[in-house]
Amino acid sequence: RLKNLEVPKLGDCDVHVKMLAAPINPADINMIQGTYPLLSPLPAVGGNEGVGEVQEVGRRVAALKPGDWVIPADAGLGTWRTRGVFPEETLLKVPRDIPVLCAATLSVNPCTAFRVLADFESLAPGDSVIQNAANSGVGQAVIQIARASGIKTINVVRDRPDLPKLVERLMALGADHVVTEEMLRKPEMKDIFKSTPRPRLALNCVGGKSTTDMLRHLQPKGTMVTYGGMAKQPVMVPVSAFIFRDVRLRGFWMTQWRREHARDREGVAAMMDTLCQLIRQGQLTAPACTEVPLQDYRAALEASMKPFVSSKQILLL
C-alpha cells in the first residue's frame, strides 16, 4: 500500500533525506514475499537500494551536509519513500556528478559484480570469465567492469524471441561472446576457446542445468561463485569435476560482505571510488531502466516479476 506517514523528528545523529530514485530488485520482492534471509520488522517500507539528497542534519552529524547525495550503507533501509530520517551511519555519501540512475542502482549490482570479480580469483588482463543471467543488473556490470580491466567475458542468456537485440546490446556493453544456455552443450563452444582462454571464474545467478553446463567449461582448479538462484533449482555438480578438475564452489552475498566490512571504511570507499570513476569515464552505465512515478508502484512491481524483462523498474520519488 502507498501510505502517508509523518516524517520523524530529527535526532542529533540523524539525517533527513529526500529520496530521488529507487529500483525494484529481485531481493526486494523476496523480502516482501518473506522468503529472503533478511526480513524487516513489520510494518516496513520496501526497497533496499536508491539515492537521496540530504535536506537537514542533526547537530552531531559531521560527514554529511544538506545537498549531499547519499545511498544506503546496508540492506533493509526502506528506500521506496519520498522522505526519511535515518541515522548517519546507515548512509554512504556518493558524488553528485554521476547520473541519478547510476547512483540509484550503485549499491547492489555493481558492488556485487566488483566483489565477485575481485575476491575469488586473481584475474589478469587476457583472462576470461563465464557467467549466466548475463542480461541481469549484475551481469551487465560484470561485462563492463571486466572490459575496463582487460578481462574477457563469455555471457550466457536464455533463448528468447528478441535474442538478436539482446546480443547486440550486451556486445555494445563490451561482451566478448554471448551464447544461449542450449549452446553451452554444443561442440561449437570449442570455437570460442580458440580465441579466448578457458575461464578460471564462473559466476552463477541461476542454478539448475544451466549451471552444470557452464561448469564444464571451467579451467581445472577454477572457481564457481553462486550469488543468486533465479531458476529456484539446486546447483548440480558432477563428481568428476571435483575429483579430476578440483573445481571450487563458493557463495557470495553482498549484504554479508557489507556486514563483515562495516568497520573497513577504507575498503568500502576504495570500491565506491573505483565504481564512480568508471561511471564518470563512461565505462560503467546504469542497466536499462524504466522510470515509474511512485504512485504507479503496482504496475512497476508487476513488470519487475515478468519473465525475460531486461529493463529494471526505477521508482521516481
GROMACS .gro file of C-alpha atoms in nm:
model
  317
    1ARG     CA    1   0.000   0.000   0.000
    2LEU     CA    2   0.100   0.360  -0.054
    3LYS     CA    3   0.060   0.539   0.280
    4ASN     CA    4   0.121   0.889   0.412
    5LEU     CA    5   0.339   0.886   0.725
    6GLU     CA    6   0.472   1.163   0.949
    7VAL     CA    7   0.843   1.234   0.897
    8PRO     CA    8   1.007   1.152   1.234
    9LYS     CA    9   1.175   1.422   1.445
   10LEU     CA   10   1.543   1.477   1.359
   11GLY     CA   11   1.775   1.342   1.631
   12ASP     CA   12   2.129   1.468   1.696
   13CYS     CA   13   2.289   1.189   1.489
   14ASP     CA   14   2.015   1.172   1.223
   15VAL     CA   15   1.991   1.283   0.862
   16HIS     CA   16   1.671   1.397   0.687
   17VAL     CA   17   1.681   1.265   0.330
   18LYS     CA   18   1.458   1.343   0.031
   19MET     CA   19   1.466   1.025  -0.181
   20LEU     CA   20   1.519   1.081  -0.555
   21ALA     CA   21   1.501   0.735  -0.714
   22ALA     CA   22   1.493   0.371  -0.601
   23PRO     CA   23   1.496   0.049  -0.809
   24ILE     CA   24   1.295  -0.270  -0.765
   25ASN     CA   25   1.538  -0.563  -0.733
   26PRO     CA   26   1.459  -0.939  -0.702
   27ALA     CA   27   1.574  -0.929  -0.336
   28ASP     CA   28   1.314  -0.657  -0.263
   29ILE     CA   29   1.039  -0.884  -0.396
   30ASN     CA   30   1.176  -1.180  -0.196
   31MET     CA   31   1.171  -0.968   0.123
   32ILE     CA   32   0.804  -0.878   0.064
   33GLN     CA   33   0.726  -1.247  -0.001
   34GLY     CA   34   0.902  -1.335   0.326
   35THR     CA   35   1.150  -1.571   0.154
   36TYR     CA   36   1.468  -1.362   0.191
   37PRO     CA   37   1.720  -1.435   0.472
   38LEU     CA   38   1.691  -1.072   0.582
   39LEU     CA   39   1.342  -0.952   0.681
   40SER     CA   40   1.248  -0.610   0.818
   41PRO     CA   41   1.022  -0.599   1.125
   42LEU     CA   42   0.665  -0.518   1.015
   43PRO     CA   43   0.514  -0.275   0.935
   44ALA     CA   44   0.801  -0.197   0.695
   45VAL     CA   45   0.890   0.020   0.397
   46GLY     CA   46   1.016  -0.177   0.096
   47GLY     CA   47   1.334  -0.113  -0.103
   48ASN     CA   48   1.700  -0.184  -0.025
   49GLU     CA   49   1.863   0.049  -0.276
   50GLY     CA   50   1.829   0.405  -0.405
   51VAL     CA   51   1.969   0.757  -0.389
   52GLY     CA   52   1.851   1.059  -0.194
   53GLU     CA   53   1.951   1.418  -0.123
   54VAL     CA   54   2.029   1.537   0.230
   55GLN     CA   55   1.785   1.808   0.345
   56GLU     CA   56   1.892   1.859   0.706
   57VAL     CA   57   2.137   1.705   0.952
   58GLY     CA   58   2.140   1.665   1.331
   59ARG     CA   59   2.392   1.872   1.531
   60ARG     CA   60   2.631   1.579   1.583
   61VAL     CA   61   2.642   1.477   1.216
   62ALA     CA   62   2.992   1.551   1.084
   63ALA     CA   63   3.035   1.376   0.747
   64LEU     CA   64   2.717   1.491   0.570
   65LYS     CA   65   2.562   1.828   0.489
   66PRO     CA   66   2.247   1.950   0.309
   67GLY     CA   67   2.273   1.898  -0.067
   68ASP     CA   68   2.488   1.581  -0.043
   69TRP     CA   69   2.373   1.269  -0.224
   70VAL     CA   70   2.351   0.950  -0.017
   71ILE     CA   71   2.282   0.579  -0.074
   72PRO     CA   72   2.214   0.303   0.185
   73ALA     CA   73   2.523   0.164   0.359
   74ASP     CA   74   2.337  -0.167   0.420
   75ALA     CA   75   2.022  -0.355   0.316
   76GLY     CA   76   1.686  -0.301   0.484
   77LEU     CA   77   1.680   0.081   0.482
   78GLY     CA   78   1.338   0.103   0.313
   79THR     CA   79   1.404   0.328   0.013
   80TRP     CA   80   1.058   0.326  -0.150
   81ARG     CA   81   0.952   0.651   0.013
   82THR     CA   82   0.967   1.022  -0.065
   83ARG     CA   83   1.140   1.123   0.260
   84GLY     CA   84   1.303   0.958   0.558
   85VAL     CA   85   1.506   1.028   0.870
   86PHE     CA   86   1.798   0.786   0.908
   87PRO     CA   87   2.094   0.751   1.147
   88GLU     CA   88   2.412   0.890   0.986
   89GLU     CA   89   2.592   0.552   0.993
   90THR     CA   90   2.324   0.391   0.773
   91LEU     CA   91   2.415   0.620   0.478
   92LEU     CA   92   2.707   0.649   0.237
   93LYS     CA   93   2.789   0.973   0.057
   94VAL     CA   94   2.820   0.950  -0.322
   95PRO     CA   95   2.934   1.218  -0.569
   96ARG     CA   96   2.668   1.436  -0.731
   97ASP     CA   97   2.846   1.438  -1.067
   98ILE     CA   98   2.726   1.089  -1.167
   99PRO     CA   99   2.384   1.032  -1.332
  100VAL     CA  100   2.099   0.985  -1.085
  101LEU     CA  101   2.007   0.640  -1.226
  102CYS     CA  102   2.368   0.525  -1.181
  103ALA     CA  103   2.364   0.644  -0.819
  104ALA     CA  104   2.023   0.482  -0.754
  105THR     CA  105   2.148   0.142  -0.879
  106LEU     CA  106   2.503   0.161  -0.738
  107SER     CA  107   2.493  -0.016  -0.402
  108VAL     CA  108   2.375  -0.367  -0.501
  109ASN     CA  109   2.453  -0.487  -0.855
  110PRO     CA  110   2.778  -0.300  -0.942
  111CYS     CA  111   2.917  -0.372  -0.592
  112THR     CA  112   2.829  -0.743  -0.629
  113ALA     CA  113   2.994  -0.752  -0.974
  114PHE     CA  114   3.305  -0.574  -0.842
  115ARG     CA  115   3.346  -0.813  -0.547
  116VAL     CA  116   3.288  -1.141  -0.735
  117LEU     CA  117   3.546  -1.035  -0.995
  118ALA     CA  118   3.799  -0.924  -0.731
  119ASP     CA  119   3.768  -1.163  -0.436
  120PHE     CA  120   3.781  -1.522  -0.564
  121GLU     CA  121   4.043  -1.547  -0.840
  122SER     CA  122   4.343  -1.324  -0.924
  123LEU     CA  123   4.239  -1.229  -1.276
  124ALA     CA  124   4.480  -1.056  -1.513
  125PRO     CA  125   4.421  -0.885  -1.849
  126GLY     CA  126   4.355  -1.152  -2.111
  127ASP     CA  127   4.192  -1.394  -1.863
  128SER     CA  128   3.826  -1.482  -1.909
  129VAL     CA  129   3.510  -1.519  -1.700
  130ILE     CA  130   3.191  -1.711  -1.785
  131GLN     CA  131   2.856  -1.601  -1.637
  132ASN     CA  132   2.487  -1.688  -1.672
  133ALA     CA  133   2.199  -1.437  -1.643
  134ALA     CA  134   2.433  -1.205  -1.832
  135ASN     CA  135   2.150  -0.959  -1.905
  136SER     CA  136   2.076  -0.910  -1.531
  137GLY     CA  137   2.191  -0.596  -1.350
  138VAL     CA  138   2.494  -0.779  -1.207
  139GLY     CA  139   2.562  -0.942  -1.545
  140GLN     CA  140   2.571  -0.608  -1.725
  141ALA     CA  141   2.802  -0.462  -1.458
  142VAL     CA  142   3.034  -0.768  -1.478
  143ILE     CA  143   3.067  -0.719  -1.857
  144GLN     CA  144   3.162  -0.353  -1.818
  145ILE     CA  145   3.395  -0.383  -1.516
  146ALA     CA  146   3.571  -0.682  -1.677
  147ARG     CA  147   3.607  -0.494  -2.007
  148ALA     CA  148   3.766  -0.197  -1.826
  149SER     CA  149   4.019  -0.440  -1.669
  150GLY     CA  150   4.101  -0.620  -1.996
  151ILE     CA  151   3.919  -0.940  -1.888
  152LYS     CA  152   3.715  -1.127  -2.150
  153THR     CA  153   3.356  -1.236  -2.078
  154ILE     CA  154   3.158  -1.535  -2.206
  155ASN     CA  155   2.795  -1.447  -2.140
  156VAL     CA  156   2.512  -1.700  -2.116
  157VAL     CA  157   2.148  -1.594  -2.164
  158ARG     CA  158   1.818  -1.780  -2.203
  159ASP     CA  159   1.686  -1.816  -2.557
  160ARG     CA  160   1.404  -1.566  -2.622
  161PRO     CA  161   1.206  -1.405  -2.908
  162ASP     CA  162   1.424  -1.088  -2.919
  163LEU     CA  163   1.760  -1.268  -2.882
  164PRO     CA  164   1.947  -1.080  -3.162
  165LYS     CA  165   1.852  -0.747  -2.999
  166LEU     CA  166   1.977  -0.865  -2.658
  167VAL     CA  167   2.303  -0.999  -2.806
  168GLU     CA  168   2.359  -0.664  -2.978
  169ARG     CA  169   2.300  -0.474  -2.652
  170LEU     CA  170   2.540  -0.693  -2.449
  171MET     CA  171   2.807  -0.672  -2.721
  172ALA     CA  172   2.771  -0.291  -2.717
  173LEU     CA  173   2.841  -0.301  -2.339
  174GLY     CA  174   3.167  -0.486  -2.409
  175ALA     CA  175   3.073  -0.858  -2.406
  176ASP     CA  176   3.322  -1.077  -2.596
  177HIS     CA  177   3.084  -1.370  -2.650
  178VAL     CA  178   2.709  -1.414  -2.594
  179VAL     CA  179   2.567  -1.769  -2.608
  180THR     CA  180   2.236  -1.932  -2.514
  181GLU     CA  181   2.203  -2.200  -2.245
  182GLU     CA  182   2.143  -2.455  -2.523
  183MET     CA  183   2.469  -2.364  -2.697
  184LEU     CA  184   2.668  -2.445  -2.380
  185ARG     CA  185   2.609  -2.814  -2.459
  186LYS     CA  186   2.713  -2.796  -2.826
  187PRO     CA  187   3.055  -2.880  -2.976
  188GLU     CA  188   3.069  -2.526  -3.128
  189MET     CA  189   3.165  -2.397  -2.782
  190LYS     CA  190   3.518  -2.519  -2.867
  191ASP     CA  191   3.540  -2.244  -3.132
  192ILE     CA  192   3.515  -1.977  -2.859
  193PHE     CA  193   3.822  -2.121  -2.683
  194LYS     CA  194   4.037  -2.080  -2.996
  195SER     CA  195   4.046  -1.704  -2.932
  196THR     CA  196   3.957  -1.687  -2.561
  197PRO     CA  197   4.123  -1.886  -2.280
  198ARG     CA  198   3.902  -2.119  -2.077
  199PRO     CA  199   3.762  -1.925  -1.779
  200ARG     CA  200   3.914  -1.952  -1.431
  201LEU     CA  201   3.600  -1.796  -1.282
  202ALA     CA  202   3.231  -1.881  -1.338
  203LEU     CA  203   2.954  -1.662  -1.196
  204ASN     CA  204   2.620  -1.831  -1.129
  205CYS     CA  205   2.294  -1.649  -1.066
  206VAL     CA  206   2.060  -1.921  -1.196
  207GLY     CA  207   2.121  -2.275  -1.065
  208GLY     CA  208   1.991  -2.595  -1.220
  209LYS     CA  209   2.104  -2.736  -1.556
  210SER     CA  210   2.246  -2.406  -1.685
  211THR     CA  211   2.499  -2.409  -1.402
  212THR     CA  212   2.609  -2.770  -1.457
  213ASP     CA  213   2.663  -2.697  -1.828
  214MET     CA  214   2.856  -2.377  -1.754
  215LEU     CA  215   3.081  -2.560  -1.506
  216ARG     CA  216   3.202  -2.797  -1.783
  217HIS     CA  217   3.393  -2.510  -1.946
  218LEU     CA  218   3.577  -2.401  -1.630
  219GLN     CA  219   3.955  -2.450  -1.614
  220PRO     CA  220   4.095  -2.712  -1.371
  221LYS     CA  221   4.120  -2.559  -1.020
  222GLY     CA  222   3.879  -2.285  -1.131
  223THR     CA  223   3.613  -2.132  -0.905
  224MET     CA  224   3.239  -2.102  -0.948
  225VAL     CA  225   3.073  -1.834  -0.736
  226THR     CA  226   2.695  -1.855  -0.681
  227TYR     CA  227   2.529  -1.523  -0.591
  228GLY     CA  228   2.169  -1.595  -0.699
  229GLY     CA  229   1.926  -1.878  -0.776
  230MET     CA  230   1.674  -1.748  -1.027
  231ALA     CA  231   1.576  -2.098  -1.150
  232LYS     CA  232   1.498  -2.198  -0.788
  233GLN     CA  233   1.682  -2.526  -0.858
  234PRO     CA  234   1.987  -2.670  -0.679
  235VAL     CA  235   2.341  -2.647  -0.815
  236MET     CA  236   2.426  -2.993  -0.953
  237VAL     CA  237   2.795  -3.078  -0.991
  238PRO     CA  238   2.935  -3.396  -1.150
  239VAL     CA  239   3.167  -3.582  -0.911
  240SER     CA  240   3.432  -3.583  -1.187
  241ALA     CA  241   3.451  -3.201  -1.171
  242PHE     CA  242   3.564  -3.226  -0.809
  243ILE     CA  243   3.795  -3.526  -0.842
  244PHE     CA  244   3.963  -3.476  -1.179
  245ARG     CA  245   3.943  -3.096  -1.216
  246ASP     CA  246   3.947  -2.987  -0.849
  247VAL     CA  247   3.696  -2.708  -0.908
  248ARG     CA  248   3.594  -2.488  -0.615
  249LEU     CA  249   3.234  -2.386  -0.541
  250ARG     CA  250   3.181  -2.070  -0.338
  251GLY     CA  251   2.890  -1.844  -0.246
  252PHE     CA  252   2.858  -1.466  -0.224
  253TRP     CA  253   2.601  -1.232  -0.067
  254MET     CA  254   2.664  -0.858  -0.083
  255THR     CA  255   2.474  -0.793   0.242
  256GLN     CA  256   2.704  -1.034   0.427
  257TRP     CA  257   3.013  -0.869   0.275
  258ARG     CA  258   2.894  -0.526   0.391
  259ARG     CA  259   2.836  -0.651   0.746
  260GLU     CA  260   3.177  -0.815   0.762
  261HIS     CA  261   3.339  -0.494   0.632
  262ALA     CA  262   3.128  -0.246   0.832
  263ARG     CA  263   3.443  -0.111   1.004
  264ASP     CA  264   3.657  -0.127   0.689
  265ARG     CA  265   3.573   0.226   0.576
  266GLU     CA  266   3.880   0.245   0.351
  267GLY     CA  267   3.794  -0.080   0.168
  268VAL     CA  268   3.433   0.030   0.111
  269ALA     CA  269   3.544   0.379   0.000
  270ALA     CA  270   3.802   0.233  -0.243
  271MET     CA  271   3.534   0.014  -0.406
  272MET     CA  272   3.288   0.304  -0.437
  273ASP     CA  273   3.558   0.538  -0.573
  274THR     CA  274   3.658   0.284  -0.838
  275LEU     CA  275   3.296   0.234  -0.946
  276CYS     CA  276   3.222   0.608  -0.955
  277GLN     CA  277   3.540   0.664  -1.159
  278LEU     CA  278   3.427   0.401  -1.413
  279ILE     CA  279   3.086   0.575  -1.431
  280ARG     CA  280   3.250   0.915  -1.492
  281GLN     CA  281   3.467   0.767  -1.767
  282GLY     CA  282   3.161   0.617  -1.938
  283GLN     CA  283   3.288   0.262  -1.875
  284LEU     CA  284   3.002   0.168  -1.638
  285THR     CA  285   2.643   0.267  -1.712
  286ALA     CA  286   2.316   0.206  -1.529
  287PRO     CA  287   2.129  -0.104  -1.651
  288ALA     CA  288   1.842  -0.047  -1.894
  289CYS     CA  289   1.579   0.127  -1.678
  290THR     CA  290   1.207   0.203  -1.692
  291GLU     CA  291   1.128   0.510  -1.481
  292VAL     CA  292   0.795   0.489  -1.297
  293PRO     CA  293   0.631   0.751  -1.069
  294LEU     CA  294   0.583   0.621  -0.712
  295GLN     CA  295   0.202   0.626  -0.739
  296ASP     CA  296   0.227   0.366  -1.021
  297TYR     CA  297   0.420   0.127  -0.793
  298ARG     CA  298   0.177  -0.163  -0.855
  299ALA     CA  299   0.247  -0.162  -1.230
  300ALA     CA  300   0.621  -0.141  -1.158
  301LEU     CA  301   0.609  -0.439  -0.918
  302GLU     CA  302   0.415  -0.647  -1.169
  303ALA     CA  303   0.652  -0.556  -1.454
  304SER     CA  304   0.958  -0.645  -1.244
  305MET     CA  305   0.827  -1.002  -1.191
  306LYS     CA  306   0.761  -1.083  -1.559
  307PRO     CA  307   0.998  -1.328  -1.734
  308PHE     CA  308   1.258  -1.206  -1.987
  309VAL     CA  309   1.246  -0.847  -1.857
  310SER     CA  310   1.571  -0.675  -1.948
  311SER     CA  311   1.473  -0.337  -1.802
  312LYS     CA  312   1.496  -0.251  -1.431
  313GLN     CA  313   1.193  -0.072  -1.283
  314ILE     CA  314   1.300   0.252  -1.108
  315LEU     CA  315   1.061   0.435  -0.879
  316LEU     CA  316   1.092   0.814  -0.916
  317LEU     CA  317   1.032   0.972  -0.577
   0.00000   0.00000   0.00000
